[in-house]
Amino acid sequence: MSEPVIGYAGMTHLGINSLAAAAERGFPVVGFDPDPGRIALLAGGGLPVVEPDLPETMERNRARIRFTAAAADLAACDVVYIAVDVATDDRGGSDLGPLRALLAVVEPALRPDATLVILSQVPPGFTRALPVTPGRHLAYQVETLIFGRAVERALHPERFIVGRADPAAPLPAALARFLDGFGCPVLVIRFESAELAKIAINCCLVASIGVANTLAELCERIGADWSEIVPTLRLDKRIGEHAYIVPGLGIAGGNLERDLATVCRLADETGSDARIVRAWIANNRQRRDWAFRRLQSEVLSRRRAPTVAVWGLAYKQDTNSTKNSPALALLSLLGDVAVAVHDPVVDGSTVGHPRLTVAGDPLEACRDADALVIMTPWAEYRRADPAAIAAALAGRVVIDPFAVLDKAACAAAGLAHHVLGRAP
């Protein structure tokens, strides 16, 4: 029996990484996007997104991958995923317009026996209300990709969560065969439960982030060190070795904020209580400006015309996404302070700031600056020598929320090293 042909509509971050994983698992795939320019880029070996291992995975499986800007080519597919990224606004709302437009192009082009799967994140109630061809096999599948680890997550999922109109009915054969190729459990539940499951997962994640951020701040005030507390939590079976308990600069990237906003909206519409969710939102907004508050107390309030070096513009390492980036929020608060920035993949010239200089390498950004702020924990920055940083800086302050630099090496270099969850 030949493998089913899997289609992905929407060549954005979600679609490209999912397609690469399907091809790596041995399935023939078709990547569709209505933008001919994007398809030409992909067909020529280019990539519009940054992810570790993605270029190598795509190159290894090029014989299994076909890119097209013609929706009619999706008729060759047994299963087609709608996998376009859903953009969010500043209040966490989803822009479903592009997704609906893509659906209107894709669904009529499919064979009558093909299965249509919504992989893009949508609010509860969306999938069941879709106006699809009568008799169409329809499913919603929860995506759990992580920026910076997307290929790994797509290739080795913990489980698949699949929403169906009738969860007791067997999955269409082609979809079942495809999912079976990943060797993980498949949970089939109703549409609305699957749509809310994605939000539930993210709410648990935000709760863990909130605990870490709140207690890390307390550590800074009382002389404790959060990094010493984390191992005590890892060894508690109720929390566990894989728990996300690393403090950070609030939630970023858009998806978590969207899910919190969705819960608040649904709670308001149904008369439910979402005060704890609103507290998470407030907590994370307060944490976002930690670096600025520390910079204000240590440098800006003490220097007449300071210069600040900023390493990292992406909202996290191993991605080119700047959606809700704490680094961009910091730059907006710095006003007319002179800033030199560096990021390995983000073009600093696209960042709006009145006195911004783009450096070609990290140490160049530090040259004669009064302070260094490390906003994205790129691996390149972890290899930096604190002694070389100290030699380049005019000042001695290093604000390093994620403990990118070694504490002892910073002390030996005479740097004032400020880390989230650690008393100064």
Tab-separated table of C-alpha atoms in Angstrom:
chain	number	residue	atom	x	y	z
A	1	MET	CA	0.000	0.000	0.000
A	2	SER	CA	1.479	3.377	-1.042
A	3	GLU	CA	1.791	6.165	1.473
A	4	PRO	CA	-0.932	8.846	1.425
A	5	VAL	CA	-0.018	12.173	-0.156
A	6	ILE	CA	-0.150	14.979	2.417
A	7	GLY	CA	-0.806	18.589	1.462
A	8	TYR	CA	-0.078	21.741	3.452
A	9	ALA	CA	-1.815	24.980	2.537
A	10	GLY	CA	-0.107	28.111	3.834
A	11	MET	CA	3.676	28.233	3.591
A	12	THR	CA	4.277	30.141	6.791
A	13	HIS	CA	6.192	28.947	9.879
A	14	LEU	CA	3.576	26.342	10.788
A	15	GLY	CA	3.092	24.984	7.298
A	16	ILE	CA	6.762	24.808	6.320
A	17	ASN	CA	7.950	23.055	9.483
A	18	SER	CA	5.017	20.623	9.475
A	19	LEU	CA	5.652	19.820	5.817
A	20	ALA	CA	9.351	19.189	6.499
A	21	ALA	CA	8.527	16.756	9.310
A	22	ALA	CA	5.992	14.858	7.172
A	23	ALA	CA	8.564	14.460	4.406
A	24	GLU	CA	11.212	13.331	6.895
A	25	ARG	CA	8.775	10.645	8.068
A	26	GLY	CA	8.652	9.331	4.514
A	27	PHE	CA	5.419	10.801	3.167
A	28	PRO	CA	5.122	12.557	-0.210
A	29	VAL	CA	4.017	16.141	0.421
A	30	VAL	CA	2.630	19.089	-1.520
A	31	GLY	CA	3.179	22.626	-0.235
A	32	PHE	CA	0.649	25.168	-1.519
A	33	ASP	CA	0.593	28.919	-1.099
A	34	PRO	CA	-1.297	31.448	-3.258
A	35	ASP	CA	1.790	33.716	-3.255
A	36	PRO	CA	3.886	32.750	-6.342
A	37	GLY	CA	6.892	34.620	-4.989
A	38	ARG	CA	6.941	32.580	-1.785
A	39	ILE	CA	6.563	29.354	-3.749
A	40	ALA	CA	9.434	30.343	-6.064
A	41	LEU	CA	11.633	31.036	-3.027
A	42	LEU	CA	10.846	27.638	-1.479
A	43	ALA	CA	11.196	25.747	-4.764
A	44	GLY	CA	14.632	27.304	-5.196
A	45	GLY	CA	15.788	26.116	-1.785
A	46	GLY	CA	15.186	29.380	0.090
A	47	LEU	CA	13.371	29.672	3.410
A	48	PRO	CA	11.323	32.638	4.684
A	49	VAL	CA	11.596	31.430	8.314
A	50	VAL	CA	14.497	30.585	10.630
A	51	GLU	CA	14.538	27.259	12.515
A	52	PRO	CA	17.379	24.945	13.616
A	53	ASP	CA	17.677	21.852	11.351
A	54	LEU	CA	15.028	23.122	8.919
A	55	PRO	CA	17.367	23.767	5.933
A	56	GLU	CA	18.981	20.339	6.326
A	57	THR	CA	15.625	18.557	6.704
A	58	MET	CA	14.219	20.242	3.614
A	59	GLU	CA	17.302	19.448	1.557
A	60	ARG	CA	17.333	15.783	2.622
A	61	ASN	CA	13.741	15.314	1.517
A	62	ARG	CA	13.612	17.493	-1.580
A	63	ALA	CA	12.579	14.518	-3.759
A	64	ARG	CA	9.445	14.026	-1.640
A	65	ILE	CA	8.398	17.701	-1.668
A	66	ARG	CA	6.507	19.562	-4.364
A	67	PHE	CA	5.696	23.267	-4.061
A	68	THR	CA	2.875	24.905	-6.003
A	69	ALA	CA	0.893	28.132	-6.240
A	70	ALA	CA	-1.972	26.346	-8.047
A	71	ALA	CA	-4.731	25.116	-5.725
A	72	ALA	CA	-5.778	22.539	-8.338
A	73	ASP	CA	-2.567	20.613	-7.585
A	74	LEU	CA	-3.984	19.766	-4.142
A	75	ALA	CA	-6.323	17.301	-5.882
A	76	ALA	CA	-3.402	14.860	-5.738
A	77	CYS	CA	-3.554	14.855	-1.915
A	78	ASP	CA	-5.327	12.402	0.375
A	79	VAL	CA	-5.080	14.705	3.394
A	80	VAL	CA	-4.723	18.500	3.271
A	81	TYR	CA	-3.793	20.596	6.295
A	82	ILE	CA	-4.698	24.259	6.535
A	83	ALA	CA	-1.486	25.390	8.162
A	84	VAL	CA	-1.257	29.155	7.812
A	85	ASP	CA	-0.034	31.151	10.820
A	86	VAL	CA	-2.868	33.118	12.420
A	87	ALA	CA	-1.736	36.646	13.264
A	88	THR	CA	-2.685	38.315	16.539
A	89	ASP	CA	-3.297	41.965	17.325
A	90	ASP	CA	-2.023	43.953	20.312
A	91	ARG	CA	-4.904	42.688	22.479
A	92	GLY	CA	-4.399	39.019	21.683
A	93	GLY	CA	-7.216	38.841	19.146
A	94	SER	CA	-6.909	36.501	16.134
A	95	ASP	CA	-7.125	37.719	12.551
A	96	LEU	CA	-9.007	34.846	10.917
A	97	GLY	CA	-9.532	36.655	7.605
A	98	PRO	CA	-6.491	35.187	5.785
A	99	LEU	CA	-7.353	31.696	7.045
A	100	ARG	CA	-10.933	31.953	5.788
A	101	ALA	CA	-9.687	33.259	2.438
A	102	LEU	CA	-7.273	30.335	2.127
A	103	LEU	CA	-10.025	27.862	3.000
A	104	ALA	CA	-12.252	29.324	0.307
A	105	VAL	CA	-9.539	28.615	-2.273
A	106	VAL	CA	-8.433	25.206	-0.998
A	107	GLU	CA	-11.602	23.327	-0.055
A	108	PRO	CA	-13.267	23.382	-3.501
A	109	ALA	CA	-10.032	22.111	-5.090
A	110	LEU	CA	-9.903	18.900	-3.019
A	111	ARG	CA	-11.115	15.489	-4.109
A	112	PRO	CA	-14.470	14.464	-2.562
A	113	ASP	CA	-12.761	11.704	-0.560
A	114	ALA	CA	-9.892	13.883	0.712
A	115	THR	CA	-9.672	14.811	4.382
A	116	LEU	CA	-9.421	18.501	5.314
A	117	VAL	CA	-7.634	19.214	8.597
A	118	ILE	CA	-7.454	22.606	10.317
A	119	LEU	CA	-3.977	22.830	11.872
A	120	SER	CA	-3.980	26.601	12.374
A	121	GLN	CA	-5.033	27.669	15.854
A	122	VAL	CA	-8.667	28.779	15.899
A	123	PRO	CA	-11.131	29.734	18.663
A	124	PRO	CA	-13.546	27.105	20.023
A	125	GLY	CA	-16.545	26.692	17.719
A	126	PHE	CA	-14.679	27.613	14.529
A	127	THR	CA	-14.245	24.181	12.931
A	128	ARG	CA	-17.776	22.880	13.434
A	129	ALA	CA	-19.184	26.025	11.805
A	130	LEU	CA	-17.104	25.749	8.626
A	131	PRO	CA	-19.140	25.703	5.385
A	132	VAL	CA	-17.511	22.658	3.749
A	133	THR	CA	-18.745	20.404	0.944
A	134	PRO	CA	-21.379	17.930	2.260
A	135	GLY	CA	-19.732	14.607	3.090
A	136	ARG	CA	-16.275	16.169	3.458
A	137	HIS	CA	-14.044	14.457	6.039
A	138	LEU	CA	-13.154	17.318	8.398
A	139	ALA	CA	-10.859	17.408	11.430
A	140	TYR	CA	-9.092	19.881	13.689
A	141	GLN	CA	-5.607	18.986	14.936
A	142	VAL	CA	-3.856	20.736	17.793
A	143	GLU	CA	-0.465	22.120	16.788
A	144	THR	CA	2.212	22.249	19.471
A	145	LEU	CA	5.203	23.674	17.631
A	146	ILE	CA	7.612	25.910	19.514
A	147	PHE	CA	9.610	28.681	17.845
A	148	GLY	CA	13.242	27.620	17.898
A	149	ARG	CA	12.321	23.915	18.271
A	150	ALA	CA	9.704	23.544	15.552
A	151	VAL	CA	11.329	20.770	13.519
A	152	GLU	CA	12.065	18.722	16.630
A	153	ARG	CA	8.489	19.115	17.897
A	154	ALA	CA	6.932	18.350	14.522
A	155	LEU	CA	9.071	15.226	14.084
A	156	HIS	CA	8.665	13.850	17.602
A	157	PRO	CA	5.261	14.883	19.014
A	158	GLU	CA	4.260	13.601	22.465
A	159	ARG	CA	0.768	12.912	21.098
A	160	PHE	CA	-1.717	14.016	18.476
A	161	ILE	CA	-4.957	15.650	19.607
A	162	VAL	CA	-7.598	15.425	16.874
A	163	GLY	CA	-11.021	17.042	16.957
A	164	ARG	CA	-13.927	15.468	15.080
A	165	ALA	CA	-17.641	16.155	14.760
A	166	ASP	CA	-18.215	12.643	16.139
A	167	PRO	CA	-15.183	11.467	18.144
A	168	ALA	CA	-16.544	7.911	18.257
A	169	ALA	CA	-16.365	7.567	14.464
A	170	PRO	CA	-13.173	6.035	13.021
A	171	LEU	CA	-10.633	8.392	11.523
A	172	PRO	CA	-10.455	8.503	7.710
A	173	ALA	CA	-7.988	5.822	6.601
A	174	ALA	CA	-5.460	8.203	5.023
A	175	LEU	CA	-5.337	10.464	8.089
A	176	ALA	CA	-5.041	7.466	10.424
A	177	ARG	CA	-2.174	6.068	8.352
A	178	PHE	CA	-0.370	9.410	8.357
A	179	LEU	CA	-0.683	9.950	12.116
A	180	ASP	CA	0.370	6.362	12.780
A	181	GLY	CA	3.636	7.122	10.982
A	182	PHE	CA	4.794	9.220	13.947
A	183	GLY	CA	4.447	6.428	16.529
A	184	CYS	CA	2.730	8.446	19.259
A	185	PRO	CA	-0.694	8.280	20.965
A	186	VAL	CA	-3.660	9.780	19.088
A	187	LEU	CA	-6.420	11.337	21.187
A	188	VAL	CA	-9.697	11.842	19.285
A	189	ILE	CA	-12.182	14.207	20.937
A	190	ARG	CA	-14.943	16.575	19.835
A	191	PHE	CA	-14.099	19.720	17.855
A	192	GLU	CA	-14.687	22.153	20.715
A	193	SER	CA	-12.691	20.087	23.221
A	194	ALA	CA	-9.714	19.898	20.867
A	195	GLU	CA	-9.834	23.638	20.159
A	196	LEU	CA	-9.943	24.369	23.895
A	197	ALA	CA	-7.245	21.759	24.653
A	198	LYS	CA	-4.648	23.908	22.901
A	199	ILE	CA	-5.670	26.854	25.059
A	200	ALA	CA	-5.652	24.683	28.205
A	201	ILE	CA	-2.079	23.567	27.488
A	202	ASN	CA	-0.966	27.172	27.094
A	203	CYS	CA	-2.787	28.281	30.248
A	204	CYS	CA	-0.890	25.658	32.262
A	205	LEU	CA	2.321	26.916	30.674
A	206	VAL	CA	1.503	30.515	31.582
A	207	ALA	CA	0.729	29.456	35.160
A	208	SER	CA	4.199	27.895	35.434
A	209	ILE	CA	5.771	31.028	33.957
A	210	GLY	CA	3.824	33.139	36.453
A	211	VAL	CA	5.087	31.102	39.415
A	212	ALA	CA	8.685	31.341	38.200
A	213	ASN	CA	8.496	35.072	37.497
A	214	THR	CA	6.784	35.971	40.764
A	215	LEU	CA	9.135	33.978	42.988
A	216	ALA	CA	12.224	34.927	40.978
A	217	GLU	CA	11.438	38.578	41.682
A	218	LEU	CA	11.111	37.732	45.368
A	219	CYS	CA	14.521	36.042	45.210
A	220	GLU	CA	16.043	39.295	43.976
A	221	ARG	CA	14.604	41.147	46.979
A	222	ILE	CA	15.520	38.702	49.781
A	223	GLY	CA	18.924	37.406	48.651
A	224	ALA	CA	17.796	34.009	47.342
A	225	ASP	CA	18.750	32.501	43.950
A	226	TRP	CA	15.963	31.024	41.798
A	227	SER	CA	18.450	28.783	39.947
A	228	GLU	CA	19.094	27.013	43.263
A	229	ILE	CA	15.361	26.467	43.810
A	230	VAL	CA	14.625	24.989	40.370
A	231	PRO	CA	16.266	21.597	41.147
A	232	THR	CA	13.993	21.205	44.182
A	233	LEU	CA	10.981	21.534	41.892
A	234	ARG	CA	12.370	19.201	39.221
A	235	LEU	CA	12.559	16.410	41.821
A	236	ASP	CA	8.928	16.818	42.900
A	237	LYS	CA	6.771	14.348	40.944
A	238	ARG	CA	3.809	16.723	41.086
A	239	ILE	CA	5.811	19.271	39.090
A	240	GLY	CA	8.505	17.212	37.392
A	241	GLU	CA	11.712	17.334	35.423
A	242	HIS	CA	10.095	18.785	32.286
A	243	ALA	CA	8.118	21.602	33.921
A	244	TYR	CA	8.577	25.067	32.444
A	245	ILE	CA	9.773	26.952	35.520
A	246	VAL	CA	12.345	29.326	34.031
A	247	PRO	CA	11.745	33.002	34.779
A	248	GLY	CA	11.600	35.338	31.807
A	249	LEU	CA	10.520	38.742	30.544
A	250	GLY	CA	6.833	37.912	30.370
A	251	ILE	CA	5.129	35.944	27.630
A	252	ALA	CA	5.921	36.890	24.039
A	253	GLY	CA	5.365	35.648	20.519
A	254	GLY	CA	1.591	36.170	20.378
A	255	ASN	CA	0.158	32.676	20.846
A	256	LEU	CA	0.040	32.615	24.639
A	257	GLU	CA	-1.404	36.123	24.797
A	258	ARG	CA	-4.048	35.104	22.239
A	259	ASP	CA	-5.121	32.150	24.386
A	260	LEU	CA	-5.387	34.247	27.538
A	261	ALA	CA	-7.430	36.828	25.642
A	262	THR	CA	-9.667	34.061	24.268
A	263	VAL	CA	-10.361	32.670	27.750
A	264	CYS	CA	-11.235	36.158	29.025
A	265	ARG	CA	-13.565	36.738	26.085
A	266	LEU	CA	-15.306	33.379	26.463
A	267	ALA	CA	-15.600	33.885	30.228
A	268	ASP	CA	-17.227	37.273	29.698
A	269	GLU	CA	-19.621	35.816	27.129
A	270	THR	CA	-20.634	32.878	29.308
A	271	GLY	CA	-20.540	34.483	32.746
A	272	SER	CA	-17.513	32.462	33.911
A	273	ASP	CA	-14.779	33.684	36.268
A	274	ALA	CA	-11.430	34.473	34.613
A	275	ARG	CA	-9.835	36.665	37.286
A	276	ILE	CA	-6.853	34.323	37.614
A	277	VAL	CA	-6.213	34.639	33.873
A	278	ARG	CA	-6.361	38.420	34.080
A	279	ALA	CA	-3.855	38.227	36.943
A	280	TRP	CA	-1.496	36.228	34.717
A	281	ILE	CA	-1.817	38.908	32.028
A	282	ALA	CA	-1.013	41.679	34.514
A	283	ASN	CA	1.905	39.712	35.989
A	284	ASN	CA	3.478	39.130	32.588
A	285	ARG	CA	3.105	42.746	31.500
A	286	GLN	CA	4.859	43.825	34.684
A	287	ARG	CA	7.696	41.345	34.089
A	288	ARG	CA	8.270	42.497	30.505
A	289	ASP	CA	9.945	45.715	31.662
A	290	TRP	CA	12.301	44.133	34.227
A	291	ALA	CA	15.378	44.905	32.147
A	292	PHE	CA	14.361	48.534	31.691
A	293	ARG	CA	13.750	49.003	35.424
A	294	ARG	CA	17.155	47.540	36.237
A	295	LEU	CA	18.803	49.667	33.516
A	296	GLN	CA	17.045	52.764	34.859
A	297	SER	CA	18.268	52.237	38.416
A	298	GLU	CA	21.833	51.222	37.521
A	299	VAL	CA	22.640	53.413	34.498
A	300	LEU	CA	20.025	55.801	33.102
A	301	SER	CA	19.470	57.602	36.401
A	302	ARG	CA	23.221	57.985	36.927
A	303	ARG	CA	24.514	58.971	33.464
A	304	ARG	CA	23.826	62.225	31.665
A	305	ALA	CA	24.022	60.894	28.083
A	306	PRO	CA	24.371	57.109	28.318
A	307	THR	CA	24.924	54.666	25.496
A	308	VAL	CA	23.394	51.181	25.767
A	309	ALA	CA	24.349	48.007	23.917
A	310	VAL	CA	21.522	45.540	23.283
A	311	TRP	CA	22.164	41.959	22.225
A	312	GLY	CA	19.159	40.237	20.671
A	313	LEU	CA	16.013	41.508	18.970
A	314	ALA	CA	14.110	38.238	18.345
A	315	TYR	CA	11.572	37.402	21.029
A	316	LYS	CA	13.508	34.189	21.751
A	317	GLN	CA	16.577	32.390	20.424
A	318	ASP	CA	16.605	30.327	17.219
A	319	THR	CA	13.850	32.290	15.482
A	320	ASN	CA	13.581	35.446	13.429
A	321	SER	CA	10.205	36.351	14.938
A	322	THR	CA	9.982	39.645	16.845
A	323	LYS	CA	6.262	39.382	17.702
A	324	ASN	CA	5.792	40.971	21.152
A	325	SER	CA	9.570	40.940	21.608
A	326	PRO	CA	10.722	42.256	25.017
A	327	ALA	CA	13.747	43.712	23.210
A	328	LEU	CA	11.564	45.913	21.025
A	329	ALA	CA	9.558	46.925	24.097
A	330	LEU	CA	12.833	47.929	25.780
A	331	LEU	CA	13.887	50.028	22.784
A	332	SER	CA	10.555	51.838	22.823
A	333	LEU	CA	11.149	52.782	26.472
A	334	LEU	CA	14.685	54.040	25.837
A	335	GLY	CA	13.406	57.080	23.920
A	336	ASP	CA	16.344	59.162	22.702
A	337	VAL	CA	19.033	57.110	24.496
A	338	ALA	CA	21.800	56.097	22.080
A	339	VAL	CA	21.563	52.351	21.396
A	340	ALA	CA	23.791	49.887	19.530
A	341	VAL	CA	22.078	46.598	18.683
A	342	HIS	CA	23.098	43.174	17.405
A	343	ASP	CA	21.082	40.090	16.476
A	344	PRO	CA	22.334	37.069	14.485
A	345	VAL	CA	19.251	36.874	12.227
A	346	VAL	CA	16.996	39.908	12.738
A	347	ASP	CA	17.799	42.951	10.599
A	348	GLY	CA	18.302	45.720	13.129
A	349	SER	CA	17.779	48.419	10.490
A	350	THR	CA	14.071	47.537	10.465
A	351	VAL	CA	13.694	48.520	14.123
A	352	GLY	CA	12.333	51.969	14.759
A	353	HIS	CA	14.457	54.006	17.186
A	354	PRO	CA	15.716	57.582	16.729
A	355	ARG	CA	19.324	56.929	17.827
A	356	LEU	CA	19.984	53.321	16.818
A	357	THR	CA	23.207	51.861	15.420
A	358	VAL	CA	23.358	48.330	14.003
A	359	ALA	CA	26.567	46.500	14.918
A	360	GLY	CA	28.160	43.810	12.785
A	361	ASP	CA	29.144	41.675	15.775
A	362	PRO	CA	28.335	41.569	19.512
A	363	LEU	CA	31.555	43.160	20.749
A	364	GLU	CA	31.222	46.010	18.258
A	365	ALA	CA	27.867	46.834	19.859
A	366	CYS	CA	29.577	47.023	23.256
A	367	ARG	CA	32.249	49.481	22.148
A	368	ASP	CA	32.246	52.438	24.624
A	369	ALA	CA	28.712	51.618	25.858
A	370	ASP	CA	27.793	52.284	29.487
A	371	ALA	CA	25.886	49.018	29.790
A	372	LEU	CA	25.109	45.800	27.946
A	373	VAL	CA	21.607	44.294	27.988
A	374	ILE	CA	21.247	40.716	26.685
A	375	MET	CA	17.618	40.383	25.626
A	376	THR	CA	17.737	37.156	23.581
A	377	PRO	CA	19.742	34.132	24.831
A	378	TRP	CA	21.337	33.185	21.517
A	379	ALA	CA	23.999	30.436	21.664
A	380	GLU	CA	26.466	32.877	20.094
A	381	TYR	CA	26.149	35.137	23.126
A	382	ARG	CA	26.761	32.246	25.543
A	383	ARG	CA	30.193	31.825	23.970
A	384	ALA	CA	31.127	35.469	24.565
A	385	ASP	CA	34.108	36.153	26.853
A	386	PRO	CA	33.165	38.423	29.799
A	387	ALA	CA	36.725	39.776	29.862
A	388	ALA	CA	36.387	40.891	26.241
A	389	ILE	CA	33.022	42.457	27.042
A	390	ALA	CA	34.544	44.349	29.964
A	391	ALA	CA	37.364	45.592	27.732
A	392	ALA	CA	34.901	46.895	25.133
A	393	LEU	CA	32.447	48.558	27.527
A	394	ALA	CA	32.977	52.001	28.995
A	395	GLY	CA	30.827	51.018	31.978
A	396	ARG	CA	30.593	47.808	33.983
A	397	VAL	CA	26.878	46.984	34.033
A	398	VAL	CA	25.645	43.842	32.279
A	399	ILE	CA	21.922	43.123	32.479
A	400	ASP	CA	21.542	39.454	31.599
A	401	PRO	CA	17.990	38.253	32.399
A	402	PHE	CA	18.542	34.649	31.245
A	403	ALA	CA	22.018	34.115	32.774
A	404	VAL	CA	23.650	33.793	29.361
A	405	LEU	CA	27.077	34.680	30.753
A	406	ASP	CA	28.932	32.751	33.440
A	407	LYS	CA	28.553	34.323	36.874
A	408	ALA	CA	32.097	33.642	38.058
A	409	ALA	CA	33.665	34.844	34.796
A	410	CYS	CA	31.671	38.083	34.992
A	411	ALA	CA	32.815	38.652	38.558
A	412	ALA	CA	36.439	37.998	37.576
A	413	ALA	CA	36.112	40.547	34.754
A	414	GLY	CA	34.795	43.156	37.182
A	415	LEU	CA	31.311	43.278	35.659
A	416	ALA	CA	28.172	44.075	37.654
A	417	HIS	CA	26.123	41.110	36.457
A	418	HIS	CA	22.330	41.343	36.891
A	419	VAL	CA	20.268	38.157	36.382
A	420	LEU	CA	16.570	37.371	36.755
A	421	GLY	CA	15.873	35.628	40.047
A	422	ARG	CA	19.235	36.390	41.612
A	423	ALA	CA	19.985	39.088	44.142
A	424	PRO	CA	22.384	41.736	42.706
